[in-house]
């Protein structure tokens, strides 16, 4: 079962405010309309107009030569890692990063790739000196260090551009390439007030999710150099990700890029407001970055809080005893947010 699976006893139809993740966002009427109207072709033959337009659009927007549409972020990262590294080659990454911790070890299990996971620094980045120490000498005892893989945002944290530069520079000077798991890279760009290209351009390849805060039902896009994307396209076919009339999905992605990027700022603002409310209640430690709030109730009443909220149509992932992650997104509007605020106030009054 997933750590974010629903609180037992709640019916998804009764949910008014779902804070478990921004992946729960559903395609709205405008998005469904463009999906229904999408002109389609066979994307494996390169003939789907909407997929081609989406790939071109994100390549341009990220300042890269080419792009590849994939069904999920996990597959996008996986195909990127397979394209960067061969068997016995190594990725240096973060212990708490998605590619190491939440992708079922696919790169190692299926790709024969070694991962050297480093502790993630408080700002969500890695430490340049630890990267330098992790890069292996050319010695037949060692795997061949090939790739640095970072994440931005990480747990909602915007990794500062200067930190990215320091890490990438250490990697590049030892001949490694640099990949960014940019599942929520648009949240980072909005928070920094910069363009996607300002972040993406620092890396060789970037994976971007359309199905998180951007609100598309499925889809990720991998961007990078032309020759790299050609290689990734073959890997995508090999792992079964070559889709046919995928334009109905790509149309949702195009709609998301047009309508749902700038509005991420609203999610960040609501997250800030939620953090202020929780701090005001004095009920525990609160950390907030971009669209995510982590709340550790002092009373450790996670389960009781979860049940109390669930009875009012509010779902949080309160299974464990650690911090409760609350994620703001476009399907939490003013009414749902007001309900959440008043439910929290009455629980901790
Ligand atoms: C969601 C996410 C992914 C990809 O997840 P999928 O569910 O496979 O689309 C990758 N990296 C990060 C940081 C994520 O949050």
mmCIF file of C-alpha atoms and ligand atoms in Angstrom:
data_model
loop_
_atom_site.group_PDB
_atom_site.id
_atom_site.type_symbol
_atom_site.label_atom_id
_atom_site.label_comp_id
_atom_site.label_asym_id
_atom_site.label_seq_id
_atom_site.Cartn_x
_atom_site.Cartn_y
_atom_site.Cartn_z
ATOM 1 C CA UNK A 1 0.000 0.000 0.000
ATOM 2 C CA UNK A 2 1.132 3.538 -0.639
ATOM 3 C CA UNK A 3 2.173 5.729 2.264
ATOM 4 C CA UNK A 4 -0.275 8.331 0.949
ATOM 5 C CA UNK A 5 -3.214 5.982 0.419
ATOM 6 C CA UNK A 6 -6.476 7.249 1.800
ATOM 7 C CA UNK A 7 -7.405 7.345 5.457
ATOM 8 C CA UNK A 8 -9.504 4.181 5.938
ATOM 9 C CA UNK A 9 -13.198 4.901 6.129
ATOM 10 C CA UNK A 10 -13.240 7.972 3.891
ATOM 11 C CA UNK A 11 -15.078 7.873 0.607
ATOM 12 C CA UNK A 12 -13.252 9.712 -2.176
ATOM 13 C CA UNK A 13 -16.569 11.175 -3.381
ATOM 14 C CA UNK A 14 -16.991 12.948 -0.027
ATOM 15 C CA UNK A 15 -13.535 14.515 -0.064
ATOM 16 C CA UNK A 16 -13.601 18.300 -0.209
ATOM 17 C CA UNK A 17 -9.968 19.059 0.532
ATOM 18 C CA UNK A 18 -7.275 16.501 -0.323
ATOM 19 C CA UNK A 19 -3.884 17.549 1.040
ATOM 20 C CA UNK A 20 -1.979 14.305 0.481
ATOM 21 C CA UNK A 21 -0.278 15.410 -2.715
ATOM 22 C CA UNK A 22 -0.559 17.660 -5.750
ATOM 23 C CA UNK A 23 -0.819 14.445 -7.802
ATOM 24 C CA UNK A 24 -4.501 14.265 -6.789
ATOM 25 C CA UNK A 25 -5.374 17.231 -9.038
ATOM 26 C CA UNK A 26 -7.951 16.278 -11.668
ATOM 27 C CA UNK A 27 -8.353 17.545 -15.209
ATOM 28 C CA UNK A 28 -10.907 20.370 -15.179
ATOM 29 C CA UNK A 29 -13.546 21.108 -17.812
ATOM 30 C CA UNK A 30 -11.240 23.285 -19.927
ATOM 31 C CA UNK A 31 -8.531 20.625 -19.921
ATOM 32 C CA UNK A 32 -10.992 17.836 -20.757
ATOM 33 C CA UNK A 33 -12.312 19.909 -23.660
ATOM 34 C CA UNK A 34 -8.880 20.247 -25.286
ATOM 35 C CA UNK A 35 -8.216 16.548 -24.660
ATOM 36 C CA UNK A 36 -11.454 15.623 -26.428
ATOM 37 C CA UNK A 37 -10.670 17.928 -29.330
ATOM 38 C CA UNK A 38 -6.988 16.957 -29.730
ATOM 39 C CA UNK A 39 -5.794 16.077 -33.197
ATOM 40 C CA UNK A 40 -3.922 12.794 -32.864
ATOM 41 C CA UNK A 41 -1.626 10.455 -34.769
ATOM 42 C CA UNK A 42 0.669 7.560 -33.925
ATOM 43 C CA UNK A 43 3.389 8.980 -31.684
ATOM 44 C CA UNK A 44 5.653 5.935 -32.099
ATOM 45 C CA UNK A 45 5.749 6.936 -35.782
ATOM 46 C CA UNK A 46 6.380 10.553 -34.678
ATOM 47 C CA UNK A 47 3.014 11.545 -36.159
ATOM 48 C CA UNK A 48 1.061 12.864 -33.201
ATOM 49 C CA UNK A 49 0.719 16.645 -33.608
ATOM 50 C CA UNK A 50 -0.083 17.400 -29.968
ATOM 51 C CA UNK A 51 2.821 15.294 -28.661
ATOM 52 C CA UNK A 52 5.185 16.945 -31.132
ATOM 53 C CA UNK A 53 3.926 20.383 -30.108
ATOM 54 C CA UNK A 54 4.297 19.594 -26.400
ATOM 55 C CA UNK A 55 7.843 18.302 -26.899
ATOM 56 C CA UNK A 56 8.804 21.346 -28.969
ATOM 57 C CA UNK A 57 7.230 23.701 -26.497
ATOM 58 C CA UNK A 58 9.023 22.310 -23.442
ATOM 59 C CA UNK A 59 12.337 21.990 -25.279
ATOM 60 C CA UNK A 60 12.113 25.683 -26.172
ATOM 61 C CA UNK A 61 10.934 26.773 -22.767
ATOM 62 C CA UNK A 62 13.786 24.942 -21.050
ATOM 63 C CA UNK A 63 16.395 26.135 -23.535
ATOM 64 C CA UNK A 64 17.154 22.560 -24.638
ATOM 65 C CA UNK A 65 17.424 21.035 -28.120
ATOM 66 C CA UNK A 66 14.860 18.286 -27.759
ATOM 67 C CA UNK A 67 12.237 16.672 -25.541
ATOM 68 C CA UNK A 68 10.470 13.347 -25.016
ATOM 69 C CA UNK A 69 6.949 12.779 -23.663
ATOM 70 C CA UNK A 70 6.604 9.877 -21.212
ATOM 71 C CA UNK A 71 3.710 8.536 -19.162
ATOM 72 C CA UNK A 72 5.241 9.088 -15.711
ATOM 73 C CA UNK A 73 8.006 10.918 -13.908
ATOM 74 C CA UNK A 74 9.466 7.642 -12.717
ATOM 75 C CA UNK A 75 9.774 6.418 -16.299
ATOM 76 C CA UNK A 76 11.191 9.761 -17.396
ATOM 77 C CA UNK A 77 13.916 9.635 -14.722
ATOM 78 C CA UNK A 78 14.521 5.922 -15.416
ATOM 79 C CA UNK A 79 14.956 6.453 -19.153
ATOM 80 C CA UNK A 80 17.236 9.436 -18.446
ATOM 81 C CA UNK A 81 19.414 7.392 -16.078
ATOM 82 C CA UNK A 82 19.590 4.481 -18.560
ATOM 83 C CA UNK A 83 20.600 6.914 -21.291
ATOM 84 C CA UNK A 84 23.326 8.503 -19.150
ATOM 85 C CA UNK A 85 24.777 5.342 -17.585
ATOM 86 C CA UNK A 86 25.593 1.779 -18.586
ATOM 87 C CA UNK A 87 25.906 -1.304 -16.382
ATOM 88 C CA UNK A 88 28.516 -0.877 -13.664
ATOM 89 C CA UNK A 89 28.398 2.890 -13.987
ATOM 90 C CA UNK A 90 27.401 5.166 -11.166
ATOM 91 C CA UNK A 91 25.004 7.945 -10.245
ATOM 92 C CA UNK A 92 25.788 10.253 -7.341
ATOM 93 C CA UNK A 93 22.540 11.497 -5.854
ATOM 94 C CA UNK A 94 20.694 12.286 -2.609
ATOM 95 C CA UNK A 95 19.575 9.652 -0.107
ATOM 96 C CA UNK A 96 16.189 11.331 0.192
ATOM 97 C CA UNK A 97 15.813 12.106 -3.499
ATOM 98 C CA UNK A 98 13.002 10.489 -5.428
ATOM 99 C CA UNK A 99 15.244 8.551 -7.832
ATOM 100 C CA UNK A 100 16.938 6.783 -4.923
ATOM 101 C CA UNK A 101 14.118 6.411 -2.433
ATOM 102 C CA UNK A 102 10.829 6.325 -4.341
ATOM 103 C CA UNK A 103 11.472 4.719 -7.718
ATOM 104 C CA UNK A 104 11.819 1.155 -6.442
ATOM 105 C CA UNK A 105 15.533 1.070 -7.254
ATOM 106 C CA UNK A 106 14.727 0.679 -10.948
ATOM 107 C CA UNK A 107 18.016 2.051 -12.261
ATOM 108 C CA UNK A 108 19.924 -0.546 -10.187
ATOM 109 C CA UNK A 109 17.489 -3.456 -10.473
ATOM 110 C CA UNK A 110 16.853 -3.175 -14.200
ATOM 111 C CA UNK A 111 19.718 -1.015 -15.452
ATOM 112 C CA UNK A 112 22.679 -2.440 -13.512
ATOM 113 C CA UNK A 113 23.498 1.107 -12.442
ATOM 114 C CA UNK A 114 25.134 1.772 -9.066
ATOM 115 C CA UNK A 115 23.838 4.622 -6.926
ATOM 116 C CA UNK A 116 25.945 6.420 -4.334
ATOM 117 C CA UNK A 117 23.418 8.323 -2.211
ATOM 118 C CA UNK A 118 24.666 11.326 -0.191
ATOM 119 C CA UNK A 119 22.967 13.072 2.707
ATOM 120 C CA UNK A 120 20.737 15.893 1.482
ATOM 121 C CA UNK A 121 21.749 19.318 2.867
ATOM 122 C CA UNK A 122 19.185 21.451 4.760
ATOM 123 C CA UNK A 123 18.537 23.569 1.637
ATOM 124 C CA UNK A 124 17.602 20.469 -0.363
ATOM 125 C CA UNK A 125 20.881 20.381 -2.292
ATOM 126 C CA UNK A 126 23.987 18.231 -1.948
ATOM 127 C CA UNK A 127 27.362 19.242 -0.510
ATOM 128 C CA UNK A 128 30.025 19.887 -3.168
ATOM 129 C CA UNK A 129 32.793 18.435 -0.975
ATOM 130 C CA UNK A 130 30.781 15.228 -0.496
ATOM 131 C CA UNK A 131 30.202 14.979 -4.232
ATOM 132 C CA UNK A 132 33.935 15.408 -4.811
ATOM 133 C CA UNK A 133 34.699 12.682 -2.250
ATOM 134 C CA UNK A 134 32.102 10.333 -3.799
ATOM 135 C CA UNK A 135 33.464 10.576 -7.339
ATOM 136 C CA UNK A 136 35.580 7.456 -7.877
ATOM 137 C CA UNK A 137 39.076 7.322 -9.349
ATOM 138 C CA UNK A 138 39.613 5.415 -12.567
ATOM 139 C CA UNK A 139 40.471 2.116 -10.868
ATOM 140 C CA UNK A 140 39.169 -1.340 -11.769
ATOM 141 C CA UNK A 141 37.894 -1.757 -8.201
ATOM 142 C CA UNK A 142 35.342 1.014 -8.619
ATOM 143 C CA UNK A 143 32.178 1.620 -10.574
ATOM 144 C CA UNK A 144 32.623 4.375 -13.149
ATOM 145 C CA UNK A 145 31.157 7.650 -11.817
ATOM 146 C CA UNK A 146 29.065 9.002 -14.672
ATOM 147 C CA UNK A 147 26.247 11.214 -13.441
ATOM 148 C CA UNK A 148 25.230 13.671 -10.751
ATOM 149 C CA UNK A 149 21.463 13.633 -10.215
ATOM 150 C CA UNK A 150 19.806 16.410 -8.202
ATOM 151 C CA UNK A 151 16.227 17.391 -7.388
ATOM 152 C CA UNK A 152 14.459 20.780 -7.425
ATOM 153 C CA UNK A 153 12.176 21.350 -5.659
ATOM 154 C CA UNK A 154 13.026 18.795 -2.970
ATOM 155 C CA UNK A 155 10.223 18.347 -0.413
ATOM 156 C CA UNK A 156 9.023 21.718 -1.624
ATOM 157 C CA UNK A 157 12.411 23.346 -1.015
ATOM 158 C CA UNK A 158 13.819 25.486 -3.773
ATOM 159 C CA UNK A 159 17.467 24.505 -4.024
ATOM 160 C CA UNK A 160 19.324 27.813 -4.540
ATOM 161 C CA UNK A 161 20.881 28.328 -7.965
ATOM 162 C CA UNK A 162 24.292 28.978 -6.404
ATOM 163 C CA UNK A 163 24.132 25.577 -4.683
ATOM 164 C CA UNK A 164 23.215 23.881 -7.956
ATOM 165 C CA UNK A 165 26.155 25.596 -9.660
ATOM 166 C CA UNK A 166 28.648 24.524 -7.007
ATOM 167 C CA UNK A 167 27.501 20.902 -7.215
ATOM 168 C CA UNK A 168 27.372 20.795 -11.008
ATOM 169 C CA UNK A 169 30.795 22.375 -11.307
ATOM 170 C CA UNK A 170 32.385 19.679 -9.116
ATOM 171 C CA UNK A 171 30.679 16.987 -11.197
ATOM 172 C CA UNK A 172 31.596 18.483 -14.556
ATOM 173 C CA UNK A 173 35.226 19.019 -13.657
ATOM 174 C CA UNK A 174 35.460 15.245 -13.071
ATOM 175 C CA UNK A 175 33.738 14.542 -16.395
ATOM 176 C CA UNK A 176 30.300 13.668 -15.003
ATOM 177 C CA UNK A 177 27.039 14.805 -16.569
ATOM 178 C CA UNK A 178 24.246 16.406 -14.557
ATOM 179 C CA UNK A 179 20.575 15.424 -14.457
ATOM 180 C CA UNK A 180 17.777 17.251 -12.647
ATOM 181 C CA UNK A 181 14.689 15.509 -11.349
ATOM 182 C CA UNK A 182 12.555 18.587 -11.894
ATOM 183 C CA UNK A 183 9.206 16.995 -11.134
ATOM 184 C CA UNK A 184 8.244 20.345 -9.579
ATOM 185 C CA UNK A 185 10.785 22.562 -11.314
ATOM 186 C CA UNK A 186 8.024 25.025 -12.267
ATOM 187 C CA UNK A 187 7.331 25.554 -8.555
ATOM 188 C CA UNK A 188 11.024 26.416 -8.174
ATOM 189 C CA UNK A 189 10.960 28.807 -11.144
ATOM 190 C CA UNK A 190 7.819 30.551 -9.862
ATOM 191 C CA UNK A 191 9.291 30.880 -6.356
ATOM 192 C CA UNK A 192 12.565 32.269 -7.734
ATOM 193 C CA UNK A 193 10.794 34.507 -10.240
ATOM 194 C CA UNK A 194 12.986 33.104 -13.012
ATOM 195 C CA UNK A 195 12.398 31.251 -16.277
ATOM 196 C CA UNK A 196 12.437 27.479 -16.578
ATOM 197 C CA UNK A 197 15.556 27.820 -18.743
ATOM 198 C CA UNK A 198 17.435 29.587 -15.930
ATOM 199 C CA UNK A 199 17.243 26.366 -13.913
ATOM 200 C CA UNK A 200 17.137 23.748 -16.685
ATOM 201 C CA UNK A 201 20.005 25.305 -18.634
ATOM 202 C CA UNK A 202 22.435 24.436 -15.843
ATOM 203 C CA UNK A 203 21.871 20.690 -16.388
ATOM 204 C CA UNK A 204 22.402 18.296 -19.286
ATOM 205 C CA UNK A 205 18.942 16.790 -18.867
ATOM 206 C CA UNK A 206 15.813 17.604 -16.867
ATOM 207 C CA UNK A 207 12.669 15.578 -16.147
ATOM 208 C CA UNK A 208 9.499 17.665 -15.669
ATOM 209 C CA UNK A 209 6.138 16.399 -14.359
ATOM 210 C CA UNK A 210 2.855 17.614 -15.831
ATOM 211 C CA UNK A 211 0.756 15.553 -13.431
ATOM 212 C CA UNK A 212 1.605 17.282 -10.145
ATOM 213 C CA UNK A 213 0.649 20.894 -9.497
ATOM 214 C CA UNK A 214 0.208 21.522 -13.217
ATOM 215 C CA UNK A 215 -2.914 19.378 -13.085
ATOM 216 C CA UNK A 216 -2.580 17.069 -16.103
ATOM 217 C CA UNK A 217 -3.889 13.533 -15.516
ATOM 218 C CA UNK A 218 -0.599 11.877 -16.548
ATOM 219 C CA UNK A 219 2.637 12.768 -18.247
ATOM 220 C CA UNK A 220 6.213 13.895 -17.862
ATOM 221 C CA UNK A 221 8.668 15.368 -20.301
ATOM 222 C CA UNK A 222 12.396 14.732 -20.450
ATOM 223 C CA UNK A 223 14.435 17.529 -22.040
ATOM 224 C CA UNK A 224 18.043 17.495 -23.226
ATOM 225 C CA UNK A 225 20.376 17.468 -26.217
ATOM 226 C CA UNK A 226 19.110 16.042 -29.543
ATOM 227 C CA UNK A 227 21.378 12.957 -29.563
ATOM 228 C CA UNK A 228 20.574 12.189 -25.934
ATOM 229 C CA UNK A 229 16.819 12.388 -26.529
ATOM 230 C CA UNK A 230 17.166 10.062 -29.560
ATOM 231 C CA UNK A 231 18.831 7.519 -27.262
ATOM 232 C CA UNK A 232 16.159 8.076 -24.594
ATOM 233 C CA UNK A 233 13.459 7.492 -27.214
ATOM 234 C CA UNK A 234 14.854 3.997 -27.834
ATOM 235 C CA UNK A 235 14.946 3.273 -24.078
ATOM 236 C CA UNK A 236 11.364 4.532 -23.755
ATOM 237 C CA UNK A 237 10.296 2.023 -26.427
ATOM 238 C CA UNK A 238 12.241 -0.742 -24.672
ATOM 239 C CA UNK A 239 10.560 -0.151 -21.309
ATOM 240 C CA UNK A 240 7.144 -0.046 -22.965
ATOM 241 C CA UNK A 241 6.549 3.693 -22.839
ATOM 242 C CA UNK A 242 5.987 4.220 -26.572
ATOM 243 C CA UNK A 243 2.356 5.356 -26.710
ATOM 244 C CA UNK A 244 0.241 5.667 -29.842
ATOM 245 C CA UNK A 245 -2.509 8.366 -30.004
ATOM 246 C CA UNK A 246 -0.974 10.041 -26.980
ATOM 247 C CA UNK A 247 -2.106 13.447 -28.211
ATOM 248 C CA UNK A 248 -5.151 13.304 -25.948
ATOM 249 C CA UNK A 249 -2.674 13.290 -23.043
ATOM 250 C CA UNK A 250 -0.221 15.753 -24.561
ATOM 251 C CA UNK A 251 -3.111 18.179 -25.146
ATOM 252 C CA UNK A 252 -3.702 18.155 -21.399
ATOM 253 C CA UNK A 253 -0.017 18.948 -20.897
ATOM 254 C CA UNK A 254 -0.146 21.851 -23.350
ATOM 255 C CA UNK A 255 -3.227 23.180 -21.588
ATOM 256 C CA UNK A 256 -1.444 22.861 -18.239
ATOM 257 C CA UNK A 257 1.581 24.792 -19.501
ATOM 258 C CA UNK A 258 -0.661 27.576 -20.749
ATOM 259 C CA UNK A 259 -3.055 27.853 -17.792
ATOM 260 C CA UNK A 260 -1.520 26.303 -14.696
ATOM 261 C CA UNK A 261 2.067 27.522 -14.376
ATOM 262 C CA UNK A 262 1.659 31.109 -13.146
ATOM 263 C CA UNK A 263 -1.123 30.026 -10.785
ATOM 264 C CA UNK A 264 1.330 27.867 -8.788
ATOM 265 C CA UNK A 265 2.013 31.121 -6.917
ATOM 266 C CA UNK A 266 -1.501 30.809 -5.414
ATOM 267 C CA UNK A 267 -0.586 27.389 -3.985
ATOM 268 C CA UNK A 268 2.593 28.843 -2.498
ATOM 269 C CA UNK A 269 0.609 31.712 -0.953
ATOM 270 C CA UNK A 270 -1.961 29.318 0.556
ATOM 271 C CA UNK A 271 0.839 27.136 1.926
ATOM 272 C CA UNK A 272 2.359 30.214 3.590
ATOM 273 C CA UNK A 273 -1.036 31.079 5.076
ATOM 274 C CA UNK A 274 -1.581 27.518 6.316
ATOM 275 C CA UNK A 275 1.859 27.530 7.947
ATOM 276 C CA UNK A 276 0.999 30.809 9.678
ATOM 277 C CA UNK A 277 -2.269 29.371 10.976
ATOM 278 C CA UNK A 278 -0.520 26.273 12.345
ATOM 279 C CA UNK A 279 2.221 28.355 13.962
ATOM 280 C CA UNK A 280 -0.440 30.588 15.476
ATOM 281 C CA UNK A 281 -2.094 27.556 17.057
ATOM 282 C CA UNK A 282 1.208 26.645 18.726
ATOM 283 C CA UNK A 283 0.402 22.970 18.171
ATOM 284 C CA UNK A 284 3.770 21.820 16.910
ATOM 285 C CA UNK A 285 6.693 22.411 14.586
ATOM 286 C CA UNK A 286 5.905 23.755 11.132
ATOM 287 C CA UNK A 287 8.047 23.946 8.028
ATOM 288 C CA UNK A 288 6.824 25.380 4.754
ATOM 289 C CA UNK A 289 8.399 25.671 1.330
ATOM 290 C CA UNK A 290 6.614 26.475 -1.947
ATOM 291 C CA UNK A 291 3.397 24.401 -1.950
ATOM 292 C CA UNK A 292 4.273 22.041 0.918
ATOM 293 C CA UNK A 293 3.734 22.297 4.646
ATOM 294 C CA UNK A 294 5.254 19.796 7.079
ATOM 295 C CA UNK A 295 3.537 19.786 10.462
ATOM 296 C CA UNK A 296 4.771 17.761 13.442
ATOM 297 C CA UNK A 297 2.024 17.902 16.096
ATOM 298 C CA UNK A 298 3.496 18.258 19.560
ATOM 299 C CA UNK A 299 0.756 16.008 20.938
ATOM 300 C CA UNK A 300 1.691 13.358 18.339
ATOM 301 C CA UNK A 301 -2.024 13.030 17.731
ATOM 302 C CA UNK A 302 -1.549 12.370 14.012
ATOM 303 C CA UNK A 303 -4.168 9.641 13.788
ATOM 304 C CA UNK A 304 -6.749 11.555 15.837
ATOM 305 C CA UNK A 305 -6.212 14.662 13.728
ATOM 306 C CA UNK A 306 -6.507 12.592 10.562
ATOM 307 C CA UNK A 307 -9.818 11.118 11.687
ATOM 308 C CA UNK A 308 -11.206 14.433 12.866
ATOM 309 C CA UNK A 309 -10.404 16.056 9.528
ATOM 310 C CA UNK A 310 -11.612 13.071 7.499
ATOM 311 C CA UNK A 311 -15.036 13.376 9.136
ATOM 312 C CA UNK A 312 -15.229 16.863 7.590
ATOM 313 C CA UNK A 313 -14.098 15.815 4.122
ATOM 314 C CA UNK A 314 -10.453 16.778 4.583
ATOM 315 C CA UNK A 315 -7.814 14.149 3.824
ATOM 316 C CA UNK A 316 -4.237 14.247 5.089
ATOM 317 C CA UNK A 317 -1.644 11.485 5.203
ATOM 318 C CA UNK A 318 -1.491 11.073 8.969
ATOM 319 C CA UNK A 319 -0.595 7.394 9.140
ATOM 320 C CA UNK A 320 2.796 7.604 10.845
ATOM 321 C CA UNK A 321 4.068 9.523 13.828
ATOM 322 C CA UNK A 322 6.418 11.873 11.973
ATOM 323 C CA UNK A 323 5.691 15.129 10.192
ATOM 324 C CA UNK A 324 2.373 15.371 8.364
ATOM 325 C CA UNK A 325 2.874 16.588 4.823
ATOM 326 C CA UNK A 326 0.166 18.888 3.509
ATOM 327 C CA UNK A 327 0.365 19.825 -0.148
ATOM 328 C CA UNK A 328 -1.512 22.770 -1.635
ATOM 329 C CA UNK A 329 -2.708 22.567 -5.238
ATOM 330 C CA UNK A 330 -5.224 23.951 -7.706
ATOM 331 C CA UNK A 331 -8.095 21.713 -6.570
ATOM 332 C CA UNK A 332 -7.981 23.300 -3.112
ATOM 333 C CA UNK A 333 -9.877 26.502 -3.718
ATOM 334 C CA UNK A 334 -11.016 29.251 -1.344
ATOM 335 C CA UNK A 335 -13.905 27.270 0.193
ATOM 336 C CA UNK A 336 -11.898 24.101 0.767
ATOM 337 C CA UNK A 337 -9.062 26.138 2.227
ATOM 338 C CA UNK A 338 -11.385 28.010 4.591
ATOM 339 C CA UNK A 339 -12.850 24.682 5.734
ATOM 340 C CA UNK A 340 -9.346 23.371 6.429
ATOM 341 C CA UNK A 341 -8.357 26.445 8.424
ATOM 342 C CA UNK A 342 -11.464 26.303 10.610
ATOM 343 C CA UNK A 343 -11.169 22.527 11.130
ATOM 344 C CA UNK A 344 -7.561 22.912 12.328
ATOM 345 C CA UNK A 345 -8.504 25.788 14.634
ATOM 346 C CA UNK A 346 -11.349 23.844 16.217
ATOM 347 C CA UNK A 347 -9.199 20.707 16.663
ATOM 348 C CA UNK A 348 -6.435 22.594 18.475
ATOM 349 C CA UNK A 349 -8.645 25.162 20.262
HETATM 350 C C1 LIG B 1 6.294 12.674 -8.388
HETATM 351 C C2 LIG B 1 7.748 12.722 -8.511
HETATM 352 C C3 LIG B 1 8.417 11.995 -9.498
HETATM 353 C C4 LIG B 1 7.722 11.106 -10.503
HETATM 354 O O1 LIG B 1 6.645 10.412 -10.028
HETATM 355 P P1 LIG B 1 5.546 9.667 -10.911
HETATM 356 O O2 LIG B 1 4.511 9.380 -9.902
HETATM 357 O O3 LIG B 1 6.193 8.456 -11.471
HETATM 358 O O4 LIG B 1 5.070 10.575 -11.988
HETATM 359 C C5 LIG B 1 9.785 12.123 -9.559
HETATM 360 N N1 LIG B 1 10.461 12.911 -8.723
HETATM 361 C C6 LIG B 1 9.849 13.636 -7.778
HETATM 362 C C7 LIG B 1 10.660 14.527 -6.900
HETATM 363 C C8 LIG B 1 8.477 13.550 -7.629
HETATM 364 O O5 LIG B 1 7.875 14.280 -6.683
#
